[in-house]
mmCIF file of C-alpha atoms in Angstrom:
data_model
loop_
_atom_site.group_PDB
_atom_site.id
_atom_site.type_symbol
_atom_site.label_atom_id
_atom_site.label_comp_id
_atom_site.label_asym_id
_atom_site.label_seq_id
_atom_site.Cartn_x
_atom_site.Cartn_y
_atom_site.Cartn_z
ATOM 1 C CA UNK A 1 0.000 0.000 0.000
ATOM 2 C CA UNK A 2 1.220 3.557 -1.374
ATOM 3 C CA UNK A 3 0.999 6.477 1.438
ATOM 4 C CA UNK A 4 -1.205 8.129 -1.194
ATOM 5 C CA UNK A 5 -3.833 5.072 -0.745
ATOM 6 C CA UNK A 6 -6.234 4.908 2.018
ATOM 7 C CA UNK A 7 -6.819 1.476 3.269
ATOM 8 C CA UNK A 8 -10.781 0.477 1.975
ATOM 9 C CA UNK A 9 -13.351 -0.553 4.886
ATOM 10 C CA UNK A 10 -16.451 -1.871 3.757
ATOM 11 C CA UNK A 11 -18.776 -1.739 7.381
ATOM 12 C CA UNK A 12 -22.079 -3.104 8.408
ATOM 13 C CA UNK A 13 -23.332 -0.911 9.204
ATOM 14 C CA UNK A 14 -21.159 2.139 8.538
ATOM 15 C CA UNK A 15 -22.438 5.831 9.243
ATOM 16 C CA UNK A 16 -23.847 6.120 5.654
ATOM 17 C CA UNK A 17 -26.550 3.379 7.036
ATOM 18 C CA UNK A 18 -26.729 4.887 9.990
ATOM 19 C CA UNK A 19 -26.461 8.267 11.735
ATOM 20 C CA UNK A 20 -28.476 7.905 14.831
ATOM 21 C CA UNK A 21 -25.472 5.231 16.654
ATOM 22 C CA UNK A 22 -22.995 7.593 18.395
ATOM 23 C CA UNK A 23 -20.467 4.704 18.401
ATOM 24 C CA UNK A 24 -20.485 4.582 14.240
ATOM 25 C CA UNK A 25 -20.646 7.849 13.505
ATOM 26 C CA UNK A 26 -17.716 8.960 15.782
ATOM 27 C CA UNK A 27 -15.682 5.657 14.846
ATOM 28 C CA UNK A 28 -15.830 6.233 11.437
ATOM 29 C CA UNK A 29 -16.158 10.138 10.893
ATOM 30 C CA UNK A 30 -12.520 9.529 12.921
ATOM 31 C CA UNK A 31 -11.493 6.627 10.565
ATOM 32 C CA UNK A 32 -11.837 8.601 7.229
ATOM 33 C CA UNK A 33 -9.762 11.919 8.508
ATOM 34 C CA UNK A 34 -7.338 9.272 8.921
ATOM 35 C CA UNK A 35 -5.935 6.470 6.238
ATOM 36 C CA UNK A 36 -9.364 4.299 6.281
ATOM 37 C CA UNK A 37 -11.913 5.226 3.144
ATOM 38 C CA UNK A 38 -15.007 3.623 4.319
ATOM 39 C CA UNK A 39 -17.921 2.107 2.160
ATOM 40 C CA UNK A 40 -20.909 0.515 3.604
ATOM 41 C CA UNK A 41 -20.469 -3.864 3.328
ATOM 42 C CA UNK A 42 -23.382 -5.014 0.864
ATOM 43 C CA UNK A 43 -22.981 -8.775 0.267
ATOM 44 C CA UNK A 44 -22.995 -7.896 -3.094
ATOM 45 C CA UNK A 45 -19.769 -5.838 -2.507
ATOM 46 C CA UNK A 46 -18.538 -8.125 -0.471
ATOM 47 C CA UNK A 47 -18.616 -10.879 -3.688
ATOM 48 C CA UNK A 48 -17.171 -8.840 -6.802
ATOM 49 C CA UNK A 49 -15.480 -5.955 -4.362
ATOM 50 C CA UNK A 50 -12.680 -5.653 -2.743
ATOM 51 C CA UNK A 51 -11.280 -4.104 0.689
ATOM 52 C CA UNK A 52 -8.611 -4.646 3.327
ATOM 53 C CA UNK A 53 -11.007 -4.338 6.330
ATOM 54 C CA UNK A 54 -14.289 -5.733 6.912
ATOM 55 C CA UNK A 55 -15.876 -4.810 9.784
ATOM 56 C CA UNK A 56 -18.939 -6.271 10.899
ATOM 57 C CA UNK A 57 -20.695 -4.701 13.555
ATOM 58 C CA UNK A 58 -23.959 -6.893 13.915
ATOM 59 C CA UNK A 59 -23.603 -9.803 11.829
ATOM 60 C CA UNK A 60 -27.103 -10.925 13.101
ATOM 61 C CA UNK A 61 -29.161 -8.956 10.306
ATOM 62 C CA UNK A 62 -27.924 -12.233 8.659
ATOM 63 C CA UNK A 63 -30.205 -14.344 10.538
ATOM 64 C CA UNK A 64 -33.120 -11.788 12.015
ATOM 65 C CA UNK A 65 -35.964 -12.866 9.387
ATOM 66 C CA UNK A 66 -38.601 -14.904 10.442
ATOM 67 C CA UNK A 67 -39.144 -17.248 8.060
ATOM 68 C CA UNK A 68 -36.115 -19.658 7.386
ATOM 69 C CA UNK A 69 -36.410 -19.829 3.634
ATOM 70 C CA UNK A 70 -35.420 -16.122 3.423
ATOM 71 C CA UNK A 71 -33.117 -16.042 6.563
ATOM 72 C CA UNK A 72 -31.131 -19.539 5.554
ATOM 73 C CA UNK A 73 -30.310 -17.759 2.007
ATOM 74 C CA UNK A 74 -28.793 -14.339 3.240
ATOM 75 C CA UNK A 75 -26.801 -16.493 6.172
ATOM 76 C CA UNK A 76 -25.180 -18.157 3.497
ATOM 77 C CA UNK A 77 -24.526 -15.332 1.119
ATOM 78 C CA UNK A 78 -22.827 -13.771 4.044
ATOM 79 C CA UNK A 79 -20.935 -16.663 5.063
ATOM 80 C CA UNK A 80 -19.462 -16.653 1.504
ATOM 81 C CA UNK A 81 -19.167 -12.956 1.230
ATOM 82 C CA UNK A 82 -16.987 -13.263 4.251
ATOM 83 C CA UNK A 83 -15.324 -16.258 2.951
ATOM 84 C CA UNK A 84 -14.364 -14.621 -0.346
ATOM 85 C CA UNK A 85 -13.624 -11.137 1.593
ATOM 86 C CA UNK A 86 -10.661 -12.902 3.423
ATOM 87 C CA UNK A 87 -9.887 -15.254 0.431
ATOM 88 C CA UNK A 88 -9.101 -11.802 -1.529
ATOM 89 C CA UNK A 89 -6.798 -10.841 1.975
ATOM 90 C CA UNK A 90 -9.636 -8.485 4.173
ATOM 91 C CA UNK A 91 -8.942 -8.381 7.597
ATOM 92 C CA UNK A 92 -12.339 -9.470 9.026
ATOM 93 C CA UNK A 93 -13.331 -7.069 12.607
ATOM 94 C CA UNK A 94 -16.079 -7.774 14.365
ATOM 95 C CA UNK A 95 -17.212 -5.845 17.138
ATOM 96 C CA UNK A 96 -18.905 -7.898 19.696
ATOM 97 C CA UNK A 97 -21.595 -5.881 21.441
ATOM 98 C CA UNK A 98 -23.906 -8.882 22.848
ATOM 99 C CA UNK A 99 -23.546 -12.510 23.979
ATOM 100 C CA UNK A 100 -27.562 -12.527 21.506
ATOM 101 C CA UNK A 101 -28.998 -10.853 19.604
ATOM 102 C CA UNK A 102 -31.934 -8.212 20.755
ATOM 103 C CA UNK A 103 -34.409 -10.224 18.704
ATOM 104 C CA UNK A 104 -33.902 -14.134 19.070
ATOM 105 C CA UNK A 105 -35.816 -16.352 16.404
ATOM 106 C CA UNK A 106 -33.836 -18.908 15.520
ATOM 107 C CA UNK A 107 -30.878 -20.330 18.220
ATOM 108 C CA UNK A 108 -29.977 -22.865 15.049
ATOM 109 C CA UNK A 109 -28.799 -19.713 13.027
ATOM 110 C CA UNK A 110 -27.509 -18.156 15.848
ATOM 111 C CA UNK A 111 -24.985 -20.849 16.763
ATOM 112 C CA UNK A 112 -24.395 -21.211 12.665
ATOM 113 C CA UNK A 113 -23.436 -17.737 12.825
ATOM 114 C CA UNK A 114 -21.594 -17.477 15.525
ATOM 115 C CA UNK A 115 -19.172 -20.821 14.976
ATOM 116 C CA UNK A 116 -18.496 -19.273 11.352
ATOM 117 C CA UNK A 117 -17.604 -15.767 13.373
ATOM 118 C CA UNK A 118 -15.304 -17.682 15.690
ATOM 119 C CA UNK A 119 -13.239 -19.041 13.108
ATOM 120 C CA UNK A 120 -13.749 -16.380 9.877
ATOM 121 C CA UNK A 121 -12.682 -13.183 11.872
ATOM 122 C CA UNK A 122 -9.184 -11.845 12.160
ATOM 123 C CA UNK A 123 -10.124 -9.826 15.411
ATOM 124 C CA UNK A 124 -12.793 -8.947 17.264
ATOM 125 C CA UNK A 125 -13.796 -6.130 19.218
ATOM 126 C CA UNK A 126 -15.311 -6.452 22.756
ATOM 127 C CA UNK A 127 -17.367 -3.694 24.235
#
C-alpha cells in the first residue's frame, strides 16, 4: 500500500446506514480523517469488491428474518461474502456488542453464525 492510498473498509453498518449510533458515527467520521476510506459492506460488494477491512458490527441482520427460507439464504450469502472477503486478503473485525442478539428467532442460526464468526474473523472487538 502507497501512502497516497487509504486502506478500503467496507462496514455493516457504517455511518452512511446509519447516523443515529454515536459509536459509528464517531468511529468512522474519525477513521476517514485518517488512512481508512469507508464504504458501507453489501454482500454484493462483499462478492465482486474488494477491501482490506471488513468490519462487521452486527452480523445478526444475517439471521433476524422470520421465516427460514429467506433467513437460511442471506446467512449463506454472508458466510461466503466473508469467505471470499478474506480469500481476496480483508482483515475481518467484528465488534462484539452482545452474547444474543436483541431479537432471538432462531438459536440454530444463531450458533451457525456465531461458529463461522469464531473461526472467519481476524479480530474482534469487545465492548
Amino acid at each position: 500500500m502507497t501512502e497516497d492510498r487509504k486502506s478500503s473498509v467496507m462496514a455493516y453498518p457504517s455511518h452512511h446506514d446509519t447516523l443515529s449510533n454515536p459509536y459509528i458515527r464517531l468511529l468512522y467520521a474519525e477513521a476517514e480523517q485518517s488512512t481508512f476510506e469507508i464504504q458501507a459492506f453489501s454482500i454484493r460488494r462483499a462478492l465482486v469488491g474488494r477491501a482490506d477491512v471488513v468490519h462487521i458490527h452486527w452480523p445478526e441482520w444475517a439471521i433476524v428474518q422470520r421465516s427460514p427460507f429467506k433467513a437460511y439464504p442471506r446467512l449463506i450469502a454472508f458466510m461466503a461474502a466473508i469467505f471470499l472477503a478474506r480469500a481476496r486478503g480483508a482483515a475481518v473485525v467484528w465488534t462484539v456488542h452482545n452474547l444474543h442478539p436483541h431479537r432471538r428467532v432462531s438459536r440454530l442460526r444463531e450458533a451457525l453464525l456465531y461458529a463461522f464468526l469464531r473461526r472467519a474473523v481476524a479480530h474482534q472487538i469487545h465492548l
